[in-house]
Every structure is written in C-alpha cells, then in structure tokens.
Amino acid sequence: MYGWRCTLGMVLMLAASLSFVTSSAKAQFDRITRAQWGSLEHGNGDQLAIDRLNNLHVAYADGGFIKYVTSSDGDQWTVPSLVSSPASLSAMPAITVDSAGTIAIVYVGQYDPLTEMGRIYFAFKPLNGATWNVSEIVTLGTQPDIVSHGHDVHITWTTFDSVHYLSFATQVPPSTPVLFGEEIDGDTCAGHRFLRPSIALELVPCGAPIPRVAYLVEFDETNSMDPTCASLITEVGPRVCERDPASGTWAVEWSDTLTAINPVNGVEAVSLSLNSNARDKHFFLAYSDVSDGSARTRIAHGIDGVWDSVAHDSYKNHVHVQAKPASVSGGFRFAWVEEGIPGLPFVDPSASHRSGTWPSGPAPTWSDPTSVQIAQQRFIGRPQASWWGRCLTSGHDRIRALFEADGACSLISLATDLETGLSCPPMEPPVAFSSCQTFRELRTARVNTWQVVDTRDLGAIVELGPSYAVYDVGGGGVAVVSWSAGVVAAAWQDGFALEGFEGEITVEGAGQPTVFDYGHLSQYDGPFETCLGDGHIFSDGFESGDTSAWDLLADGP
C-alpha cells in the first residue's frame, strides 16, 4: 500500500531506526501490521495505564484487533494477548486500571472504516485474572475514552452528532447494551460534529468524583441544504463540560472555539487529550484544530473552574497530555507529533515531549528548557506522554513516552522512550527534618509475602536507604519512612515494596502522618469511605484473594 513511498533514502533512514528501537527506545513488544497505522491513533484515550503495584499496562490496535501487554520494568513485555473477537474488526482502544487492580479496556468493535462508527465494547480482567470478560455496552458509537476511580469506571464516546457518558462498577458492566448514556452535548444539524471526547475526574470530599469531558466541535453548515441549519459561520475548537452530581446534567465549563465567516478552507478538528490530577483537581488539556486553513495546537490548564491556555505551535499535531502524580502540584507532561508525511498521518521525526508545572496563572513553567525530541531523524508516530519510574539496583528506569517506531518501511514496533542509567538515590542517613502543616498519609498492605507501601500522598522519594526512604512533602518539609526489617525490592515515586517484611513502619516529620496497615486481607470485597471531620476522606476497596488496593479521595489542609 505504501511501497511506492519507500525510496532508497527513506529505507536507509528508517533502517537506522532499528538500532534506536532496541537501544534508546528499548522495549519493542509487538510488530504492528504495516497497513494499520492506527495502533495508538486514538489520542483522546490513554493507551498506557499504571496500577498500584507500579506495573505498566498497554492496549493498542493491530490490524483490526485489540491487543494487550504488560510489564513490570518497561523493558520486558509479556506476549501480546488478544482482547477483541477475531471475527470483528476493532479499533480505538483506551485503558485504565481501577483501585482493585482490575484492568479495563473500552474499544470500538464491528468497526466500519468508512463511517468510523461501530459498537462500543468493554473488556475487563481482574488482578491476576487469566481471561478477559468482554461485553457490548453501547449499540452505536466511536472514539471512546475511559477513566477509573475506586471500583468504578467512567466512559465517554461520540456518535458525531452527540457526546455521551456512562458509569458503572468495573466488574459489573450493563447486562444489555445502551443506545445512549447521559447526553453531554449534541446537535442534529448535518454539518455539526463532536469529536475526540476525553474524560478526567475531580475527587470531592465525602462525595462521588465529578467527571469532566472535553471534546472538539467541528461546525460547518456553509453548504447545508437544511434552511434551519444553513450558516456562513463555521466554528471549531474544544469545549469542556462538567457533570452536576445532583442532577446528572452537564454544562459547559470552558471553551476555546474559533469562528470564521464563510471560510474558503472550512474547519477541521484534529486531536484532543484531557487528563487530571484528580486529588489536586488540576486538569490539563491539549488540542489541535484548523480554521480556514490556519492550524493551531494549544495547551490549557484548569483548576476550580478557572482555565487558561497558551499556544504551542501553528501546526496540525497528534497530541497527548498526562498529569503528574500528586507529589508535584500542577505537574504535567505533553507529547506531540506533527502531521508528517503525506499518506502517513502523524508519523514524523519531530515527535517530542516536554514537561512542566502549571499550578495556576496564564502559562506553565517548563522544566525542560526546550522540546525533547524522542528520536532525531527517526519516523515516530503518536507518542503517549507518560510518568513512570522505578529504582532498581541497576538504576532508575523512567518511561517518558510510549510511541510507534517505524522500521524499514514495512515494520512498525510499539516502543517506550526510557530514561536509563541514572543512579539510585544515595543511601546515607538523612541530616534534617522539617515539619509541614499539610496532612499527609501513608498506606500499607500485604500482597502475598510483599508489604506494599503507597506513599503517593506523602510526596516523592528523594533518598532511599536499606531501611528508610525520605520524601519531599512540599513546603520545605520532608518525611522519613523507616522499617525494622525487610529488603527494598523496588521503589518508585508512589511507593515501595518490601520482601518478607516484619516489624513496624514509622514516620517522622511532616506533622506525624497517620499510618494505616490493613494487613493480609483476603475476605473484604467492596469499597467503603471514611469521612473525617477535618475534611479528609479516604476510599478503600479490596478484591478477594491476597491483594488490596486503596485510593485517597481528597487531601485537606
């Protein structure tokens, strides 16, 4: 199909990328069918998810099938497993992992490439489960996205003339598929389209999470034959809608649409991605669109209903944005690639990512002085911005982006951009402690013989010793978690695992955080909430078996 584009020069350039994929990019866990460049095409949905034990989970499209792989180190991946039915052309997957470790994937089955429509399917697999449970949940739709909290999943999708929302318990999908969920936005005019819906959550003390859905509108009725819809004015750009938990209705919270009067070149909704740090209520939005031949790509930030946006460039880009965990307020990573080679959309040597913080104000502060190119002179497709790291004896491994890497014109690999060779934190004892007025908490639980410690709300590890870990809790404060016995088998920003743990975990500094030890849980099943009088709320859920999971809903002052 693309052979005529594969000139000798291009072959040599792309062949050189094979060494890149096996060294700098490292993990290549599948060869994707050459004619199916859509493996990570669904920019509004996350294709990479991270569970509470710091494992990586990836869903992607390959030649009309939805596949899944997992990894504990970002380098060695499992053999791809088939999620979708072999008898149904499938596309556009998105993935999440809930608090109990249940992996959930939403995708379009019975997909029609001409209309880009199909039926929405939902697949889940419990932690350590062997098979996928697959069911149809929506009779007609496309471009789905999914996010989870506790034991529930929240899903959005479009029918092009309307955007919809549905939520249910992860392991209890609807017994019969729905025609429509809650309608977020819609219009019956033929030239009005709603594309690329993306969903993220805000956690609320003593209440259900509040979802927000962002999507691109693409309105063009300049050639409409319907007199009630005909208009010389076009409109394109993002809208962000918030759900009212009391009424179940949706309202536009923010928009950044462009209008033009009888444009020569019309409009195009290109790409959109929404993500949030649900605990700190930071939302990050990246979007790309075209109005009357002029393209733009922008990044926006919202908190407490106040939104700001900045220009990135004036090109058509495939975009993806990811919020950083709660230890860094307003931290985010942005990944993108330009439209690129004709006939191969969003495959280009320009694929890049950039990280920064945006706690408030009109513009972010970039931690990367300039854009970080994933691979110079390599043809890279559709990067997914990611935050992941693990400190092993060999050093830090950090995933910055998941992406497609073109081989010698006939091969495509999914690969990860790993930052390697960094030394582990020093193992000398800490020299000082500082107090911090902000309440912080520490969660521990046992998974078989492993004591797993979740410290994502305590802060980021800045020092790791044989029997202690030091955390930056913000505001000039540090906390030290120490233990009397055990071996640190793995450590990462959100916690660490101790093999054969015995003894107590104590915390110093940071206003003496509370330590919750749930022990070896195997019987409890179902979420519960504890609302403390000082505005803190915790929600915990446990699956049957030797595993546990937890989630902090809100962190008060």
XYZ file of C-alpha atoms in Angstrom:
557
model
C 0.000 0.000 0.000
C 2.810 2.358 0.898
C 5.614 0.691 -1.054
C 5.889 3.422 -3.652
C 6.763 5.909 -0.915
C 9.631 3.803 0.323
C 12.504 5.395 -1.579
C 16.064 4.134 -1.114
C 16.965 7.136 1.028
C 13.958 6.619 3.193
C 14.734 2.925 3.577
C 18.254 3.701 4.767
C 16.976 6.315 7.205
C 14.272 4.060 8.587
C 16.530 1.036 8.752
C 18.805 3.061 11.009
C 15.887 3.422 13.385
C 16.008 -0.302 14.201
C 19.107 0.264 16.327
C 17.290 3.132 18.015
C 14.305 0.978 18.874
C 16.473 -1.654 20.532
C 18.723 0.767 22.444
C 17.399 4.237 23.164
C 13.743 3.332 22.826
C 14.391 -0.164 24.088
C 11.133 -2.033 24.518
C 9.548 -3.231 21.313
C 6.799 -5.602 22.313
C 4.998 -6.244 19.027
C 5.277 -5.828 15.295
C 2.220 -3.960 14.065
C 0.608 -4.726 10.719
C 2.071 -2.276 8.218
C -1.279 -1.263 6.710
C -2.710 -0.469 10.129
C -1.040 2.738 11.266
C -3.750 3.179 13.887
C -2.131 1.363 16.820
C -2.081 4.456 19.056
C -4.320 6.614 16.910
C -6.954 7.381 19.492
C -5.318 10.474 21.020
C -8.185 11.284 23.349
C -7.850 7.913 25.138
C -4.897 6.678 27.200
C -3.233 3.563 25.814
C -0.889 3.151 28.798
C -2.066 2.724 32.395
C -0.191 2.151 35.676
C -1.554 0.086 38.549
C -0.949 0.480 42.293
C 1.904 -2.029 42.211
C 3.606 0.145 39.583
C 3.085 -2.277 36.697
C 2.535 -0.995 33.161
C -0.477 -1.974 31.049
C -0.875 -1.148 27.348
C -3.808 -1.571 24.937
C -3.398 -0.960 21.212
C -4.876 -1.726 17.800
C -3.161 -4.091 15.405
C -4.670 -4.856 12.026
C -8.259 -4.729 13.253
C -7.596 -6.445 16.598
C -7.267 -5.021 20.107
C -4.238 -6.383 21.942
C -2.857 -6.068 25.461
C 0.620 -6.326 27.013
C 2.012 -5.666 30.475
C 5.430 -5.037 32.002
C 6.927 -4.507 35.436
C 10.047 -2.704 34.224
C 9.184 -1.024 30.898
C 11.735 -3.190 29.105
C 10.498 -6.779 29.143
C 6.891 -7.131 27.998
C 4.531 -10.085 28.004
C 3.464 -11.805 24.826
C 0.545 -9.805 23.363
C -2.850 -11.230 24.248
C -5.961 -10.779 22.131
C -8.753 -8.780 23.762
C -11.264 -8.324 20.922
C -13.095 -11.014 18.990
C -11.210 -12.335 15.921
C -14.497 -12.153 13.991
C -14.949 -8.400 14.486
C -12.899 -5.548 13.057
C -11.930 -3.464 16.104
C -10.217 -0.116 16.708
C -9.657 2.811 19.064
C -8.863 1.242 22.451
C -8.426 3.086 25.743
C -7.275 1.524 29.020
C -7.436 2.101 32.774
C -6.711 0.126 35.957
C -9.020 0.579 38.943
C -8.064 0.621 42.628
C -8.520 -3.139 42.966
C -6.118 -3.807 40.102
C -8.848 -4.690 37.607
C -7.709 -3.864 34.067
C -10.452 -2.288 31.945
C -10.374 -1.611 28.201
C -13.004 0.114 26.087
C -12.890 -0.068 22.283
C -14.946 0.084 19.076
C -15.998 -3.334 17.780
C -17.747 -4.167 14.497
C -15.898 -1.089 13.275
C -16.764 0.397 9.872
C -13.724 2.258 8.457
C -15.952 4.255 6.067
C -18.263 5.695 8.726
C -15.730 5.341 11.591
C -18.625 4.003 13.670
C -19.274 0.719 15.421
C -20.413 -0.730 18.720
C -18.649 0.115 21.988
C -17.245 -2.925 23.802
C -15.932 -3.176 27.356
C -13.364 -5.748 28.468
C -12.081 -6.327 31.991
C -9.694 -8.722 33.692
C -9.325 -8.902 37.492
C -5.890 -8.665 39.066
C -4.089 -11.946 38.292
C -7.046 -12.995 36.149
C -6.370 -15.304 33.217
C -9.099 -14.311 30.760
C -10.866 -11.210 29.501
C -14.556 -10.665 30.158
C -15.928 -8.855 27.097
C -19.399 -7.386 26.588
C -21.081 -4.875 24.323
C -22.126 -1.807 26.330
C -23.196 0.733 23.639
C -25.046 -0.132 20.437
C -23.605 2.705 18.335
C -20.621 4.979 18.885
C -16.968 5.682 18.282
C -13.820 7.254 19.782
C -14.383 6.091 23.401
C -12.343 7.027 26.448
C -12.265 5.565 29.956
C -11.049 6.510 33.435
C -11.475 4.751 36.785
C -11.781 5.535 40.467
C -12.257 3.031 43.258
C -14.181 0.080 41.789
C -15.957 2.173 39.142
C -15.205 3.183 35.571
C -16.375 6.320 33.749
C -16.716 6.201 29.959
C -17.398 8.764 27.250
C -17.905 8.383 23.491
C -19.352 10.197 20.492
C -21.881 9.422 17.773
C -20.590 12.519 15.921
C -23.922 14.296 16.416
C -23.745 13.943 20.231
C -21.364 13.142 23.105
C -22.341 10.660 25.834
C -21.318 9.429 29.305
C -21.815 6.187 31.241
C -20.504 4.895 34.588
C -20.710 1.503 36.294
C -18.820 -0.865 38.593
C -15.743 -2.181 36.804
C -16.674 -5.828 37.153
C -20.417 -5.289 36.653
C -20.939 -3.816 33.152
C -24.519 -3.277 31.899
C -26.308 -6.572 31.248
C -27.719 -5.173 27.995
C -26.093 -2.504 25.796
C -27.486 1.006 25.951
C -28.420 3.123 22.967
C -27.496 6.357 24.729
C -25.998 7.231 28.061
C -26.235 10.679 29.567
C -26.048 13.197 26.727
C -23.332 15.770 27.306
C -23.786 17.807 24.126
C -25.487 17.354 20.780
C -26.954 18.886 17.647
C -28.947 17.391 14.786
C -27.575 19.615 12.007
C -25.678 17.522 9.466
C -22.601 19.762 9.479
C -22.250 19.801 13.280
C -19.831 17.178 14.592
C -18.476 16.375 18.045
C -15.159 14.533 18.072
C -12.435 13.097 20.296
C -14.184 13.129 23.700
C -11.752 12.691 26.581
C -12.656 12.194 30.255
C -10.973 13.014 33.572
C -12.111 13.167 37.200
C -12.101 15.580 40.123
C -12.263 13.986 43.586
C -14.587 15.589 46.125
C -14.541 15.092 49.930
C -17.423 12.907 51.070
C -18.899 12.673 47.584
C -18.717 10.891 44.260
C -15.995 12.025 41.820
C -17.025 14.735 39.382
C -16.186 13.912 35.758
C -15.264 16.430 33.122
C -15.387 15.625 29.439
C -13.546 17.635 26.795
C -14.197 17.279 23.079
C -13.731 19.138 19.803
C -16.625 20.750 17.961
C -16.472 20.988 14.174
C -19.374 23.062 12.850
C -19.648 23.865 9.146
C -23.061 24.483 7.555
C -21.822 26.697 4.706
C -23.121 24.194 2.159
C -26.098 22.960 4.127
C -29.314 22.210 2.276
C -31.284 22.457 5.509
C -32.529 26.046 5.878
C -32.743 25.660 9.657
C -29.035 24.806 9.819
C -27.505 26.783 6.916
C -24.982 29.353 8.112
C -21.961 31.180 6.741
C -20.270 30.944 10.154
C -18.033 27.980 10.998
C -16.783 27.022 14.455
C -14.030 24.685 15.649
C -12.263 24.068 18.945
C -12.570 22.457 22.373
C -15.348 22.504 24.919
C -15.002 21.257 28.487
C -18.183 20.123 30.244
C -18.692 19.364 33.938
C -21.279 16.989 35.361
C -23.613 18.141 38.138
C -23.658 15.170 40.549
C -27.059 16.139 41.962
C -28.982 16.334 38.685
C -26.792 14.255 36.381
C -26.821 17.082 33.844
C -23.848 18.579 32.020
C -22.855 22.209 31.455
C -20.035 23.857 29.516
C -17.335 24.993 31.939
C -14.881 26.364 29.366
C -14.403 26.588 25.611
C -11.847 27.954 23.186
C -13.528 27.764 19.794
C -12.662 29.765 16.692
C -15.305 31.173 14.343
C -14.936 32.261 10.731
C -17.360 33.830 8.270
C -17.742 31.850 5.056
C -14.182 30.472 5.130
C -12.611 29.218 1.925
C -10.992 26.163 3.526
C -13.509 25.170 6.175
C -12.640 23.683 9.565
C -11.011 20.510 10.910
C -10.967 19.044 14.421
C -7.586 17.285 14.608
C -6.729 15.911 18.054
C -7.524 16.368 21.746
C -6.409 14.910 25.082
C -7.665 15.636 28.632
C -6.093 14.377 31.848
C -6.196 15.352 35.507
C -4.514 15.070 38.849
C -7.813 14.178 40.465
C -6.705 14.759 44.043
C -5.283 18.234 43.450
C -8.065 18.998 40.941
C -5.632 20.076 38.212
C -6.893 19.461 34.677
C -4.665 19.565 31.608
C -5.942 19.790 28.054
C -4.070 19.633 24.742
C -5.826 20.205 21.428
C -5.175 20.832 17.750
C -7.570 22.175 15.106
C -7.749 24.090 11.815
C -9.938 27.079 10.925
C -9.965 28.395 7.334
C -6.594 26.845 6.578
C -4.851 28.097 9.745
C -3.770 25.380 12.154
C -3.068 25.718 15.846
C -2.043 23.497 18.742
C -2.603 24.736 22.300
C -2.286 23.552 25.898
C -4.733 24.537 28.646
C -4.898 24.195 32.421
C -7.942 24.313 34.656
C -8.400 24.346 38.416
C -11.556 25.179 40.400
C -13.325 26.064 37.149
C -10.710 28.647 36.070
C -8.997 27.871 32.764
C -6.006 29.355 30.951
C -4.436 28.325 27.645
C -1.204 29.005 25.747
C -0.173 28.479 22.137
C 2.183 25.602 21.379
C 2.651 25.969 17.611
C 0.770 26.637 14.382
C 0.749 23.069 13.029
C -1.605 20.103 12.988
C -0.469 17.717 15.709
C -1.472 14.465 17.304
C -1.431 15.430 20.997
C -1.443 13.670 24.349
C -1.133 15.150 27.845
C -0.665 13.489 31.239
C -0.814 14.954 34.747
C 1.984 14.159 37.176
C 1.139 12.354 40.438
C 0.040 14.346 43.452
C 3.526 14.852 44.824
C 4.066 17.682 42.357
C 1.190 20.160 42.307
C 0.369 21.177 38.761
C 2.954 18.924 37.138
C 2.250 17.630 33.632
C 3.854 16.177 30.506
C 2.869 16.968 26.922
C 3.692 14.770 23.902
C 3.007 15.504 20.259
C 3.946 14.792 16.656
C 3.287 16.884 13.555
C 1.056 15.691 10.745
C 4.155 14.500 8.926
C 4.466 12.549 5.694
C 1.512 12.668 3.274
C -0.359 9.386 3.496
C 1.177 8.575 6.897
C -0.604 10.992 9.237
C 1.150 11.866 12.472
C 4.344 9.981 11.732
C 7.333 12.276 11.669
C 10.873 12.759 13.052
C 9.533 15.725 15.042
C 7.797 13.570 17.697
C 8.630 15.184 21.044
C 7.619 15.627 24.646
C 8.051 18.366 27.246
C 7.372 18.560 30.977
C 6.463 21.431 33.244
C 4.359 22.695 36.134
C 1.234 24.806 35.944
C -0.240 25.253 39.441
C -2.016 28.472 38.413
C -1.686 31.523 36.222
C -1.745 32.150 32.487
C 1.217 29.967 31.457
C 3.223 26.946 32.607
C 6.795 26.840 33.840
C 8.735 24.351 31.737
C 11.243 22.047 33.447
C 12.592 21.105 30.008
C 14.257 24.206 28.512
C 13.231 23.076 25.037
C 11.249 20.270 23.480
C 12.743 16.800 23.995
C 12.826 15.012 20.660
C 12.086 11.314 21.023
C 14.446 10.334 18.208
C 16.319 12.537 15.822
C 15.799 11.608 12.163
C 13.579 8.661 13.072
C 9.994 8.261 11.959
C 7.953 8.163 15.148
C 4.175 8.021 15.456
C 1.641 9.143 18.048
C 3.528 9.393 21.348
C 1.666 8.926 24.629
C 3.020 11.151 27.409
C 3.774 9.057 30.490
C 5.030 9.381 34.072
C 6.573 6.203 35.377
C 9.755 5.294 37.210
C 11.311 2.584 39.309
C 14.546 2.499 41.240
C 16.258 -0.859 40.914
C 19.784 -1.915 41.793
C 20.757 -1.138 38.211
C 19.443 2.415 38.459
C 16.335 4.352 37.554
C 14.171 3.421 34.626
C 11.697 6.108 33.652
C 9.213 5.959 30.836
C 8.678 9.326 29.221
C 6.607 8.289 26.203
C 5.027 5.282 24.546
C 5.034 5.527 20.753
C 5.103 3.858 17.360
C 8.503 3.400 15.731
C 8.784 2.716 12.006
C 11.317 0.142 10.956
C 12.346 -0.423 7.339
C 9.093 0.886 5.885
C 7.314 -2.434 6.300
C 7.672 -2.837 10.047
C 6.186 -0.911 12.946
C 7.089 -1.511 16.578
C 5.449 -0.178 19.674
C 8.239 1.139 21.838
C 8.911 3.070 25.023
C 11.193 6.050 25.435
C 13.178 5.063 28.532
C 15.436 7.309 30.548
C 18.062 4.918 31.880
C 21.449 4.901 33.564
C 20.502 7.200 36.420
C 21.835 6.236 39.830
C 19.554 5.316 42.690
C 19.149 7.867 45.497
C 22.078 7.965 47.946
C 21.929 5.603 50.911
C 23.384 7.883 53.590
C 21.143 8.758 56.549
C 19.174 11.995 56.253
C 20.584 15.015 58.041
C 17.494 17.073 58.891
C 13.715 17.057 59.165
C 11.254 19.847 58.612
C 7.611 19.926 59.654
C 4.806 20.560 57.236
C 1.312 21.673 58.208
C -0.333 19.795 55.336
C -1.856 16.494 56.380
C -0.165 13.553 54.705
C -0.912 9.882 54.948
C 0.711 6.547 54.346
C -0.985 3.300 53.339
C 0.410 -0.193 53.696
C -0.946 -3.614 52.797
C 0.366 -7.110 52.139
C 0.228 -8.862 48.794
C 1.328 -12.431 49.448
C 4.767 -12.019 51.078
C 5.186 -8.440 49.909
C 4.490 -5.419 52.053
C 3.371 -2.711 49.625
C 3.544 0.895 50.792
C 1.587 3.585 48.937
C 3.163 6.984 49.534
C 1.767 8.959 46.606
C 0.131 11.404 49.026
C 3.221 11.640 51.181
C 5.500 13.014 48.479
C 8.241 11.981 46.089
C 11.194 9.819 47.122
C 14.364 11.907 47.309
C 16.542 9.430 49.191
C 16.368 5.669 49.619
C 18.364 3.614 52.108
C 18.398 -0.064 53.123
C 15.846 0.582 55.877
C 14.374 4.011 55.190
C 13.027 6.311 52.486
C 12.963 10.118 52.551
C 10.102 12.050 50.931
C 9.754 15.658 49.878
C 6.324 16.619 51.214
C 6.401 20.179 49.875
C 6.648 23.491 51.675
C 10.229 22.776 52.652
C 9.179 19.676 54.589
C 10.489 16.138 54.437
C 9.246 12.873 55.888
C 11.175 9.719 56.659
C 9.610 6.266 56.482
C 11.727 3.623 58.215
C 11.326 -0.069 58.918
C 12.991 -2.507 61.239
C 13.462 -5.342 58.782
C 12.961 -6.229 55.152
C 14.558 -5.703 51.784
C 13.500 -2.953 49.396
C 12.755 -4.956 46.278
C 11.523 -1.983 44.263
C 10.831 1.666 44.853
C 9.102 4.332 42.836
C 7.589 7.746 43.271
C 4.307 6.373 44.600
C 5.677 3.759 46.983
C 7.926 0.791 47.500
C 7.718 -2.955 48.149
C 9.431 -4.838 50.966
C 10.049 -8.552 50.618
C 9.499 -10.658 53.744
C 8.545 -7.617 55.794
C 8.353 -7.895 59.575
C 8.063 -5.128 62.111
C 6.609 -1.650 62.190
C 6.742 1.235 59.760
C 7.197 4.603 61.446
C 7.055 8.082 60.016
C 8.976 11.128 61.214
C 8.379 14.744 60.276
C 5.507 16.069 58.171
C 3.244 16.513 61.184
C 3.333 12.788 62.055
C 1.240 11.308 59.233
C -1.223 8.579 60.076
C -0.174 5.062 59.143
C -2.890 2.653 58.019
C -1.879 -1.019 57.985
C -4.563 -3.312 56.589
C -2.502 -6.456 56.898
C -3.121 -9.615 54.881
C -6.613 -9.021 53.502
C -8.416 -11.710 51.561
C -12.098 -11.582 52.501
C -13.166 -7.960 52.198
C -14.728 -7.052 48.883
C -16.273 -3.679 48.112
C -15.469 -0.019 48.583
C -16.023 1.926 51.759
C -15.488 5.543 52.668
C -14.395 7.212 55.882
C -15.069 10.915 56.070
C -13.011 12.589 58.768
C -14.219 15.742 60.429
C -11.277 17.798 59.208
C -12.254 17.467 55.550
C -10.232 14.380 54.660
C -11.814 11.387 53.046
C -10.419 8.007 52.161
C -11.965 5.393 49.919
C -10.676 1.858 50.034
C -11.567 -1.262 48.085
C -10.262 -4.802 48.240
C -10.633 -7.746 45.928
C -10.903 -11.299 47.206
C -7.534 -13.009 47.143
C -4.186 -11.964 48.507
C -4.333 -8.397 47.314
C -5.543 -4.996 48.378
C -5.979 -1.574 46.909
C -6.646 1.887 48.160
C -7.387 5.364 46.966
C -7.301 8.795 48.578
C -10.270 10.903 47.549
C -9.135 14.229 48.907
C -6.331 15.812 50.891
C -7.500 18.668 53.087
C -5.478 21.494 54.560
